[in-house]
Coordinates of N, CA and C in Angstrom, one line a residue:
M1 N -44.8 -49.0 -19.4 CA -44.4 -48.8 -18.1 C -42.9 -49.1 -18.0
T2 N -42.1 -48.3 -17.3 CA -40.6 -48.4 -17.2 C -40.3 -49.6 -16.3
L3 N -39.0 -50.1 -16.4 CA -38.7 -51.2 -15.6 C -38.7 -50.9 -14.2
S4 N -38.2 -49.7 -13.8 CA -38.2 -49.2 -12.4 C -39.6 -49.3 -11.8
K5 N -40.6 -48.9 -12.6 CA -42.0 -48.9 -12.0 C -42.5 -50.3 -11.8
T6 N -42.2 -51.1 -12.7 CA -42.7 -52.6 -12.6 C -41.9 -53.2 -11.5
L7 N -40.7 -52.9 -11.4 CA -39.8 -53.4 -10.3 C -40.5 -53.0 -8.9
Q8 N -40.9 -51.7 -8.8 CA -41.5 -51.3 -7.6 C -42.8 -52.1 -7.2
G9 N -43.4 -52.5 -8.2 CA -44.6 -53.4 -8.1 C -44.2 -54.8 -7.6
L10 N -43.2 -55.2 -8.1 CA -42.7 -56.6 -7.7 C -42.3 -56.6 -6.2
K11 N -41.8 -55.5 -5.7 CA -41.3 -55.5 -4.3 C -42.4 -55.6 -3.2
R12 N -43.6 -55.7 -3.7 CA -44.7 -55.9 -2.8 C -44.9 -57.3 -2.4
F13 N -44.2 -58.2 -3.1 CA -44.5 -59.6 -3.0 C -43.1 -60.5 -2.6
T14 N -43.4 -61.6 -2.0 CA -42.2 -62.4 -1.6 C -41.8 -63.4 -2.7
T15 N -40.7 -64.2 -2.5 CA -40.3 -65.1 -3.4 C -41.3 -66.2 -3.6
C16 N -42.1 -66.6 -2.6 CA -43.1 -67.5 -2.7 C -44.2 -67.1 -3.6
D17 N -44.7 -65.8 -3.5 CA -45.7 -65.3 -4.3 C -45.2 -65.3 -5.9
I18 N -44.0 -64.9 -6.0 CA -43.4 -64.7 -7.4 C -43.2 -66.0 -8.0
G19 N -42.7 -67.0 -7.3 CA -42.4 -68.3 -7.8 C -43.7 -68.9 -8.2
D20 N -44.9 -68.8 -7.5 CA -46.1 -69.3 -7.8 C -46.6 -68.7 -9.2
A21 N -46.4 -67.4 -9.3 CA -46.8 -66.7 -10.6 C -46.0 -67.2 -11.7
L22 N -44.7 -67.5 -11.5 CA -43.9 -67.9 -12.6 C -44.2 -69.3 -13.0
V23 N -44.6 -70.1 -12.1 CA -45.1 -71.4 -12.5 C -46.4 -71.3 -13.5
K24 N -47.2 -70.5 -13.1 CA -48.4 -70.2 -14.0 C -48.0 -69.8 -15.4
L25 N -46.9 -69.0 -15.4 CA -46.4 -68.4 -16.7 C -45.5 -69.5 -17.4
K26 N -45.4 -70.7 -16.8 CA -44.7 -71.7 -17.4 C -43.1 -71.4 -17.5
Q27 N -42.7 -70.6 -16.5 CA -41.3 -70.4 -16.5 C -40.5 -71.7 -15.9
P28 N -39.5 -72.1 -16.5 CA -38.9 -73.5 -15.8 C -38.6 -73.3 -14.4
Y29 N -39.1 -74.3 -13.6 CA -39.0 -74.4 -12.3 C -39.5 -73.2 -11.5
G30 N -40.4 -72.4 -12.1 CA -40.9 -71.2 -11.4 C -39.9 -70.2 -11.1
G31 N -38.7 -70.3 -11.9 CA -37.6 -69.4 -11.6 C -36.8 -69.6 -10.3
F32 N -37.2 -70.8 -9.6 CA -36.7 -71.0 -8.3 C -35.1 -71.4 -8.3
L33 N -34.3 -70.8 -7.7 CA -32.8 -71.2 -7.7 C -32.6 -72.1 -6.5
D34 N -33.1 -73.4 -6.7 CA -33.2 -74.3 -5.6 C -31.7 -74.5 -5.0
G35 N -31.6 -74.4 -3.6 CA -30.4 -74.7 -2.9 C -29.7 -73.4 -2.4
L36 N -30.1 -72.2 -2.9 CA -29.5 -71.0 -2.5 C -30.2 -70.5 -1.3
H37 N -29.6 -70.2 -0.2 CA -30.2 -69.8 1.1 C -29.5 -68.5 1.5
M38 N -30.3 -67.7 2.4 CA -29.7 -66.5 2.9 C -28.8 -66.7 4.2
Y39 N -27.6 -66.2 4.1 CA -26.6 -66.3 5.2 C -26.4 -65.0 5.8
S40 N -26.8 -63.9 5.2 CA -26.7 -62.5 5.8 C -27.7 -61.7 5.1
P41 N -28.2 -60.6 5.8 CA -28.1 -60.4 7.2 C -29.0 -61.2 8.1
G42 N -30.3 -61.6 7.5 CA -31.1 -62.4 8.3 C -32.5 -62.2 8.0
A43 N -33.4 -62.7 9.0 CA -34.8 -62.6 8.7 C -35.4 -61.2 8.5
G44 N -36.3 -61.0 7.7 CA -36.8 -59.7 7.2 C -36.1 -59.0 6.1
T45 N -35.0 -59.7 5.6 CA -34.3 -59.1 4.5 C -34.9 -59.5 3.3
S46 N -35.0 -58.6 2.2 CA -35.4 -59.0 0.9 C -34.7 -58.1 -0.1
I47 N -34.2 -58.5 -1.1 CA -33.6 -57.7 -2.2 C -34.2 -58.1 -3.5
Y48 N -34.2 -57.0 -4.4 CA -34.7 -57.2 -5.7 C -33.9 -56.3 -6.7
G49 N -33.4 -56.8 -7.7 CA -32.5 -56.0 -8.5 C -32.0 -56.8 -9.8
P50 N -31.5 -56.2 -10.8 CA -31.0 -56.8 -12.0 C -29.7 -57.5 -11.8
A51 N -29.5 -58.5 -12.5 CA -28.3 -59.4 -12.3 C -27.1 -58.9 -13.0
I52 N -25.9 -59.0 -12.3 CA -24.6 -59.2 -13.0 C -24.2 -60.6 -12.8
T53 N -23.9 -61.3 -13.8 CA -23.5 -62.6 -13.7 C -21.9 -62.8 -13.9
V54 N -21.4 -63.8 -13.1 CA -20.0 -64.1 -13.1 C -19.9 -65.5 -13.1
K55 N -19.1 -66.0 -14.2 CA -18.8 -67.5 -14.3 C -17.4 -67.7 -13.7
M56 N -17.4 -68.6 -12.7 CA -16.1 -69.1 -12.2 C -15.7 -70.4 -12.7
V57 N -14.4 -70.6 -12.8 CA -13.8 -71.9 -13.3 C -12.7 -72.3 -12.4
E58 N -12.3 -73.6 -12.5 CA -11.2 -73.9 -11.7 C -9.9 -73.2 -12.2
T59 N -9.0 -72.9 -11.3 CA -7.9 -72.0 -11.5 C -7.0 -72.4 -12.8
K60 N -6.9 -73.7 -13.0 CA -6.0 -74.2 -14.1 C -6.8 -74.4 -15.4
S61 N -8.1 -74.1 -15.4 CA -8.9 -74.2 -16.6 C -8.3 -73.2 -17.7
P62 N -8.4 -73.7 -18.9 CA -8.0 -72.7 -20.1 C -9.1 -71.8 -20.2
G63 N -8.9 -70.7 -21.0 CA -9.9 -69.8 -21.3 C -9.7 -68.3 -20.9
P64 N -10.7 -67.5 -21.1 CA -10.4 -66.0 -20.8 C -10.5 -65.7 -19.3
S65 N -10.0 -64.6 -19.0 CA -10.0 -63.9 -17.7 C -10.5 -62.6 -17.8
P66 N -11.4 -62.0 -17.0 CA -11.8 -60.7 -17.2 C -10.7 -59.7 -16.8
P67 N -10.7 -58.4 -17.4 CA -9.7 -57.5 -17.2 C -9.6 -56.9 -15.8
L68 N -10.6 -57.1 -15.0 CA -10.7 -56.6 -13.6 C -11.1 -57.7 -12.7
H69 N -10.9 -57.5 -11.4 CA -11.3 -58.4 -10.3 C -12.9 -58.4 -10.4
F70 N -13.5 -59.5 -10.3 CA -14.9 -59.6 -10.6 C -15.6 -58.7 -9.5
A71 N -15.1 -58.7 -8.3 CA -15.9 -57.9 -7.2 C -16.0 -56.3 -7.6
D72 N -15.0 -55.9 -8.5 CA -15.1 -54.5 -9.1 C -16.1 -54.3 -10.1
A73 N -16.7 -55.5 -10.5 CA -17.7 -55.4 -11.5 C -19.2 -55.1 -11.0
N74 N -19.3 -55.1 -9.7 CA -20.5 -54.8 -9.0 C -21.0 -53.3 -9.4
K75 N -22.2 -53.2 -9.5 CA -22.8 -51.7 -9.7 C -23.9 -51.4 -8.9
E76 N -24.1 -50.1 -8.7 CA -25.2 -49.6 -7.7 C -26.6 -50.2 -8.3
G77 N -27.2 -50.7 -7.2 CA -28.7 -51.1 -7.5 C -28.7 -52.5 -8.2
H78 N -27.6 -53.2 -8.2 CA -27.5 -54.5 -8.9 C -27.2 -55.7 -8.0
I79 N -27.5 -56.8 -8.3 CA -27.2 -58.1 -7.6 C -26.3 -58.9 -8.3
M80 N -25.2 -59.4 -7.7 CA -24.3 -60.2 -8.5 C -24.7 -61.6 -8.2
Y81 N -24.7 -62.4 -9.3 CA -24.9 -63.8 -9.3 C -23.6 -64.5 -9.8
I82 N -23.0 -65.4 -9.0 CA -21.8 -66.0 -9.2 C -22.1 -67.5 -9.3
Q83 N -21.6 -68.1 -10.4 CA -21.7 -69.6 -10.5 C -20.4 -70.2 -10.4
Q84 N -20.1 -71.1 -9.4 CA -19.0 -71.7 -9.0 C -19.0 -73.1 -9.5
P85 N -17.9 -73.8 -9.9 CA -17.9 -75.1 -10.3 C -18.3 -76.0 -9.1
T86 N -19.1 -77.1 -9.3 CA -19.5 -77.9 -8.3 C -18.4 -78.8 -7.7
G87 N -18.6 -79.1 -6.5 CA -17.7 -80.1 -5.8 C -16.5 -79.5 -5.2
L88 N -16.2 -78.3 -5.2 CA -15.1 -77.7 -4.7 C -15.2 -77.5 -3.2
P89 N -14.1 -77.5 -2.5 CA -14.1 -77.3 -1.0 C -14.1 -75.8 -0.6
S90 N -13.8 -75.1 -1.6 CA -13.5 -73.5 -1.4 C -14.6 -72.7 -1.6
A91 N -14.6 -71.5 -0.9 CA -15.6 -70.5 -1.1 C -15.0 -69.5 -2.3
C92 N -15.9 -68.8 -2.9 CA -15.5 -67.9 -4.0 C -16.0 -66.5 -3.5
W93 N -16.5 -66.3 -2.4 CA -16.9 -65.0 -1.9 C -16.8 -64.9 -0.5
G94 N -16.2 -63.7 0.0 CA -15.8 -63.4 1.4 C -16.1 -62.1 1.8
G95 N -15.6 -61.7 3.0 CA -15.9 -60.5 3.6 C -15.2 -59.3 2.8
L96 N -14.0 -59.4 2.4 CA -13.4 -58.4 1.6 C -14.2 -58.1 0.4
M97 N -14.8 -59.1 -0.3 CA -15.5 -58.8 -1.5 C -16.8 -58.1 -1.2
S98 N -17.5 -58.5 -0.1 CA -18.7 -57.7 0.3 C -18.5 -56.3 0.6
T99 N -17.3 -56.1 1.3 CA -17.0 -54.8 1.6 C -16.9 -53.9 0.3
R100 N -16.2 -54.4 -0.8 CA -16.0 -53.7 -2.0 C -17.4 -53.5 -2.7
A101 N -18.2 -54.7 -2.7 CA -19.5 -54.6 -3.4 C -20.4 -53.5 -2.7
Q102 N -20.3 -53.5 -1.4 CA -21.2 -52.5 -0.7 C -20.8 -51.0 -1.0
Q103 N -19.4 -50.9 -1.2 CA -18.9 -49.6 -1.4 C -19.5 -49.1 -2.9
L104 N -19.6 -50.1 -3.8 CA -20.1 -49.8 -5.1 C -21.6 -49.7 -5.3
G105 N -22.3 -49.9 -4.1 CA -23.7 -49.7 -4.1 C -24.5 -51.0 -4.5
A106 N -23.8 -52.1 -4.5 CA -24.6 -53.4 -4.8 C -25.7 -53.7 -3.7
L107 N -26.7 -54.3 -4.3 CA -27.8 -54.7 -3.3 C -27.5 -55.9 -2.6
G108 N -26.6 -56.8 -3.1 CA -26.3 -58.0 -2.4 C -25.5 -58.9 -3.5
V109 N -25.3 -60.1 -3.0 CA -24.7 -61.2 -4.0 C -25.3 -62.5 -3.7
M110 N -25.4 -63.3 -4.7 CA -26.0 -64.7 -4.6 C -24.9 -65.6 -5.3
V111 N -24.5 -66.6 -4.5 CA -23.5 -67.5 -5.0 C -24.1 -68.9 -5.1
D112 N -23.9 -69.4 -6.4 CA -24.3 -70.8 -6.6 C -23.1 -71.6 -6.4
G113 N -22.7 -71.7 -5.2 CA -21.5 -72.3 -4.6 C -21.3 -71.9 -3.2
R114 N -20.1 -71.7 -2.7 CA -19.8 -71.4 -1.4 C -19.3 -70.1 -1.0
M115 N -19.7 -69.6 0.2 CA -19.2 -68.3 0.7 C -18.5 -68.6 2.0
R116 N -17.8 -67.5 2.6 CA -17.2 -67.7 3.9 C -17.3 -66.3 4.5
D117 N -16.8 -66.2 5.8 CA -16.8 -65.0 6.6 C -18.2 -64.6 6.9
A118 N -19.1 -65.6 7.3 CA -20.4 -65.2 7.5 C -20.7 -64.0 8.4
Q119 N -20.1 -64.0 9.5 CA -20.3 -62.9 10.5 C -19.8 -61.6 9.9
E120 N -18.8 -61.5 9.1 CA -18.5 -60.2 8.6 C -19.5 -59.6 7.7
H121 N -20.2 -60.5 6.9 CA -21.2 -60.0 6.0 C -22.4 -59.5 6.9
R122 N -22.7 -60.2 8.0 CA -23.7 -59.7 8.8 C -23.4 -58.5 9.6
D123 N -22.1 -58.4 10.0 CA -21.7 -57.1 10.7 C -21.9 -56.0 9.8
M124 N -21.7 -56.0 8.4 CA -21.9 -54.9 7.6 C -23.3 -54.8 7.0
N125 N -24.2 -55.8 7.4 CA -25.6 -55.8 7.0 C -25.7 -55.9 5.5
F126 N -24.8 -56.7 4.9 CA -24.8 -56.9 3.5 C -25.5 -58.3 3.1
P127 N -26.5 -58.3 2.3 CA -27.1 -59.6 1.9 C -26.2 -60.5 1.1
V128 N -26.1 -61.7 1.6 CA -25.4 -62.8 0.9 C -26.2 -64.0 1.0
F129 N -26.4 -64.6 -0.2 CA -27.2 -65.9 -0.5 C -26.1 -66.9 -1.0
A130 N -26.1 -68.2 -0.6 CA -25.1 -69.1 -1.2 C -25.7 -70.5 -1.0
R131 N -25.1 -71.4 -1.6 CA -25.4 -72.8 -1.6 C -24.8 -73.4 -0.3
G132 N -23.7 -72.9 0.1 CA -23.1 -73.4 1.4 C -21.9 -72.5 1.8
T133 N -21.2 -73.0 2.8 CA -20.1 -72.2 3.3 C -18.8 -73.1 3.2
A134 N -17.7 -72.5 3.4 CA -16.5 -73.1 3.5 C -15.5 -72.3 4.3
V135 N -14.5 -72.9 4.8 CA -13.4 -72.1 5.5 C -12.3 -71.8 4.5
L136 N -12.2 -72.3 3.5 CA -11.1 -72.1 2.5 C -11.6 -71.0 1.5
G137 N -10.6 -70.1 1.2 CA -10.8 -69.1 0.2 C -10.5 -69.5 -1.2
S138 N -10.8 -68.7 -2.2 CA -10.6 -69.1 -3.6 C -9.2 -69.6 -3.9
N139 N -8.2 -68.6 -3.6 CA -6.9 -68.9 -3.6 C -6.4 -69.7 -4.9
T140 N -6.0 -71.0 -4.8 CA -5.7 -71.7 -5.9 C -6.8 -72.6 -6.5
F141 N -8.1 -72.5 -6.0 CA -9.1 -73.3 -6.5 C -9.9 -72.8 -7.6
T142 N -10.3 -71.5 -7.6 CA -11.2 -71.0 -8.6 C -10.7 -69.6 -9.0
R143 N -11.2 -69.2 -10.3 CA -10.9 -67.8 -10.8 C -12.1 -67.4 -11.6
A144 N -12.4 -66.1 -11.7 CA -13.4 -65.6 -12.6 C -13.0 -65.9 -14.1
S145 N -14.0 -66.3 -14.9 CA -13.7 -66.4 -16.3 C -14.4 -65.5 -17.2
E146 N -15.7 -65.2 -17.0 CA -16.4 -64.4 -17.7 C -17.4 -63.6 -16.8
I147 N -17.7 -62.3 -17.3 CA -18.7 -61.6 -16.6 C -19.8 -61.1 -17.5
D148 N -21.0 -61.1 -17.0 CA -22.2 -60.7 -17.8 C -22.3 -61.6 -19.0
V149 N -22.5 -62.9 -18.7 CA -22.8 -63.9 -19.7 C -24.0 -64.7 -19.2
P150 N -24.7 -65.3 -20.1 CA -25.9 -66.2 -19.6 C -25.2 -67.4 -18.9
L151 N -25.9 -67.8 -17.9 CA -25.5 -69.0 -17.1 C -26.6 -69.9 -16.8
Q152 N -26.4 -71.2 -17.1 CA -27.4 -72.2 -17.0 C -27.5 -72.6 -15.6
F153 N -28.7 -72.5 -14.9 CA -28.7 -73.1 -13.5 C -29.2 -74.5 -13.5
R154 N -30.2 -74.8 -14.2 CA -30.7 -76.2 -14.3 C -31.6 -76.4 -15.5
G155 N -31.4 -77.3 -16.4 CA -32.2 -77.6 -17.5 C -32.4 -76.3 -18.3
D156 N -33.8 -75.9 -18.4 CA -34.0 -74.8 -19.3 C -34.0 -73.5 -18.4
L157 N -33.6 -73.6 -17.1 CA -33.6 -72.4 -16.4 C -32.3 -71.8 -16.4
W158 N -32.3 -70.5 -17.0 CA -31.0 -69.8 -17.1 C -31.2 -68.4 -16.5
I159 N -29.9 -67.9 -16.0 CA -29.9 -66.5 -15.5 C -29.1 -65.6 -16.5
Y160 N -29.8 -64.6 -17.0 CA -29.2 -63.7 -18.1 C -28.8 -62.4 -17.4
P161 N -27.9 -61.7 -17.9 CA -27.5 -60.3 -17.3 C -28.8 -59.5 -17.4
K162 N -29.1 -58.7 -16.4 CA -30.2 -57.9 -16.3 C -31.6 -58.6 -16.0
D163 N -31.6 -59.9 -15.9 CA -32.8 -60.6 -15.3 C -32.9 -60.0 -13.9
I164 N -34.1 -60.1 -13.3 CA -34.4 -59.6 -12.0 C -34.2 -60.8 -10.9
L165 N -33.4 -60.6 -10.1 CA -33.2 -61.5 -9.0 C -33.9 -61.1 -7.7
V166 N -34.6 -62.0 -7.1 CA -35.2 -61.7 -5.9 C -34.8 -62.6 -4.8
G167 N -34.4 -62.2 -3.7 CA -34.0 -63.1 -2.5 C -34.6 -62.7 -1.2
D168 N -35.2 -63.7 -0.5 CA -35.5 -63.4 0.9 C -35.3 -64.6 1.7
E169 N -35.8 -64.7 2.9 CA -35.5 -65.8 3.8 C -36.1 -67.2 3.3
N170 N -37.1 -67.0 2.3 CA -37.6 -68.2 1.7 C -36.7 -68.9 0.6
G171 N -35.9 -68.0 0.0 CA -35.0 -68.5 -1.1 C -34.8 -67.4 -2.2
V172 N -34.5 -67.9 -3.4 CA -34.2 -67.0 -4.5 C -35.0 -67.4 -5.7
V173 N -35.5 -66.4 -6.5 CA -36.0 -66.6 -7.8 C -35.5 -65.7 -8.8
V174 N -35.6 -66.0 -10.0 CA -35.1 -65.1 -11.1 C -36.3 -64.9 -12.1
V175 N -36.5 -63.5 -12.4 CA -37.6 -63.2 -13.2 C -37.1 -62.5 -14.5
P176 N -37.4 -63.0 -15.7 CA -37.1 -62.3 -16.9 C -37.9 -61.0 -17.1
P177 N -37.1 -60.0 -17.4 CA -37.9 -58.6 -17.3 C -39.1 -58.5 -18.2
P178 N -39.3 -59.3 -19.4 CA -40.6 -59.3 -20.1 C -41.8 -59.8 -19.3
L179 N -41.5 -60.6 -18.2 CA -42.6 -61.2 -17.5 C -43.0 -60.5 -16.2
I180 N -42.3 -59.4 -15.9 CA -42.5 -58.7 -14.6 C -43.9 -58.3 -14.4
Q181 N -44.5 -57.5 -15.4 CA -45.8 -57.0 -15.3 C -46.9 -58.1 -15.0
Q182 N -46.7 -59.2 -15.8 CA -47.6 -60.3 -15.7 C -47.5 -60.9 -14.3
V183 N -46.2 -61.0 -13.8 CA -46.0 -61.6 -12.5 C -46.6 -60.8 -11.5
V184 N -46.6 -59.4 -11.6 CA -47.1 -58.5 -10.6 C -48.6 -58.7 -10.6
E185 N -49.3 -58.9 -11.8 CA -50.7 -58.9 -11.7 C -51.2 -60.3 -11.1
L186 N -50.5 -61.4 -11.5 CA -50.9 -62.7 -10.9 C -50.6 -62.7 -9.4
C187 N -49.6 -62.0 -8.8 CA -49.3 -61.9 -7.5 C -50.3 -61.2 -6.7
Q188 N -50.8 -60.0 -7.3 CA -51.9 -59.3 -6.7 C -53.2 -60.1 -6.7
E189 N -53.4 -60.8 -7.7 CA -54.7 -61.6 -7.8 C -54.6 -62.8 -6.7
R190 N -53.5 -63.4 -6.6 CA -53.3 -64.4 -5.6 C -53.4 -63.9 -4.1
F191 N -52.7 -62.7 -4.0 CA -52.8 -62.1 -2.6 C -54.2 -61.8 -2.2
E192 N -55.0 -61.3 -3.1 CA -56.5 -61.0 -2.6 C -57.2 -62.3 -2.3
I193 N -56.9 -63.4 -3.0 CA -57.5 -64.7 -2.8 C -56.9 -65.2 -1.5
D194 N -55.7 -65.0 -1.2 CA -55.1 -65.6 0.0 C -55.7 -64.9 1.2
E195 N -56.0 -63.6 1.1 CA -56.5 -62.8 2.2 C -57.9 -63.4 2.5
K196 N -58.7 -63.6 1.5 CA -60.1 -64.1 1.8 C -59.9 -65.6 2.4
T197 N -59.0 -66.3 1.9 CA -58.8 -67.6 2.4 C -58.4 -67.6 3.9
M198 N -57.5 -66.8 4.2 CA -57.0 -66.6 5.6 C -58.1 -66.2 6.5
E199 N -59.0 -65.2 6.0 CA -60.1 -64.7 6.8 C -61.1 -65.9 7.0
A200 N -61.3 -66.7 6.1 CA -62.3 -67.8 6.3 C -61.8 -68.9 7.2
L201 N -60.4 -69.1 7.2 CA -59.8 -70.1 8.1 C -59.8 -69.7 9.5
R202 N -59.5 -68.4 9.6 CA -59.6 -67.8 11.1 C -61.0 -67.9 11.6
A203 N -62.0 -67.8 10.7 CA -63.3 -67.9 11.2 C -63.7 -69.3 11.4
G204 N -62.9 -70.3 11.3 CA -63.2 -71.7 11.6 C -63.6 -72.4 10.5
E205 N -63.6 -72.0 9.2 CA -64.0 -72.8 8.1 C -62.9 -74.0 7.8
P206 N -63.3 -75.0 7.3 CA -62.5 -76.2 7.1 C -61.7 -75.9 5.8
M207 N -60.4 -76.4 5.8 CA -59.4 -76.1 4.7 C -60.0 -76.6 3.3
G208 N -60.4 -77.9 3.2 CA -60.7 -78.4 2.0 C -61.8 -77.5 1.2
P209 N -62.9 -77.4 1.7 CA -64.0 -76.6 1.0 C -63.6 -75.1 0.8
T210 N -62.9 -74.6 1.7 CA -62.4 -73.2 1.5 C -61.5 -73.1 0.4
I211 N -60.6 -74.0 0.2 CA -59.7 -74.0 -1.0 C -60.5 -74.2 -2.2
Q212 N -61.4 -75.0 -2.3 CA -62.3 -75.4 -3.5 C -63.1 -74.1 -3.8
R213 N -63.6 -73.5 -2.8 CA -64.4 -72.2 -3.0 C -63.7 -71.1 -3.5
L214 N -62.6 -70.8 -3.1 CA -61.8 -69.7 -3.3 C -60.7 -69.7 -4.4
R215 N -60.2 -70.9 -4.5 CA -59.0 -71.2 -5.5 C -59.4 -72.1 -6.5
K216 N -60.4 -71.8 -7.2 CA -60.9 -72.5 -8.3 C -59.9 -72.5 -9.5

């Protein structure tokens, strides 16, 4: 089955469903990118797509720089994941960058760090997830160092280029492409169990015995 078809199957489920499936598959932390929250556009939004990764460093750090502005590295149907050094007071993503990303057909951006211009992103209906906000721009604080390189999120949890990023109002998860089909199957199985559980609870059955009966 092609990636596009399995990705369509994944789109039936939330980050909560997918995270639970990844835990069963022993993916580190269930693929959960803890601390990243949706800032734009709001409830009801969900995005699913392959990652373009960007490593940010402090401006004076030695090392390479990409030949183009990292916002220009966005691609149609992709989601940019940006990793910013911790502890900085500045944002590394703003309204101008979302404007460029949207023009290139990007599905959204996820910032392991800070963003700004929250209302501008909402006005253009462009999905932005981040760890926090700031009033300061990149300016003299950070610069892009590398594009499309593996980035360590926490422990054994990494984000690789082309990994599938999923974001909604619950949070963000990352799914390695080889696991997508198994994730879809586990999510469907759990969905059917949850439907039966919900039906039983609405009929007045107690939580404990219902869980024991249906979620063995």
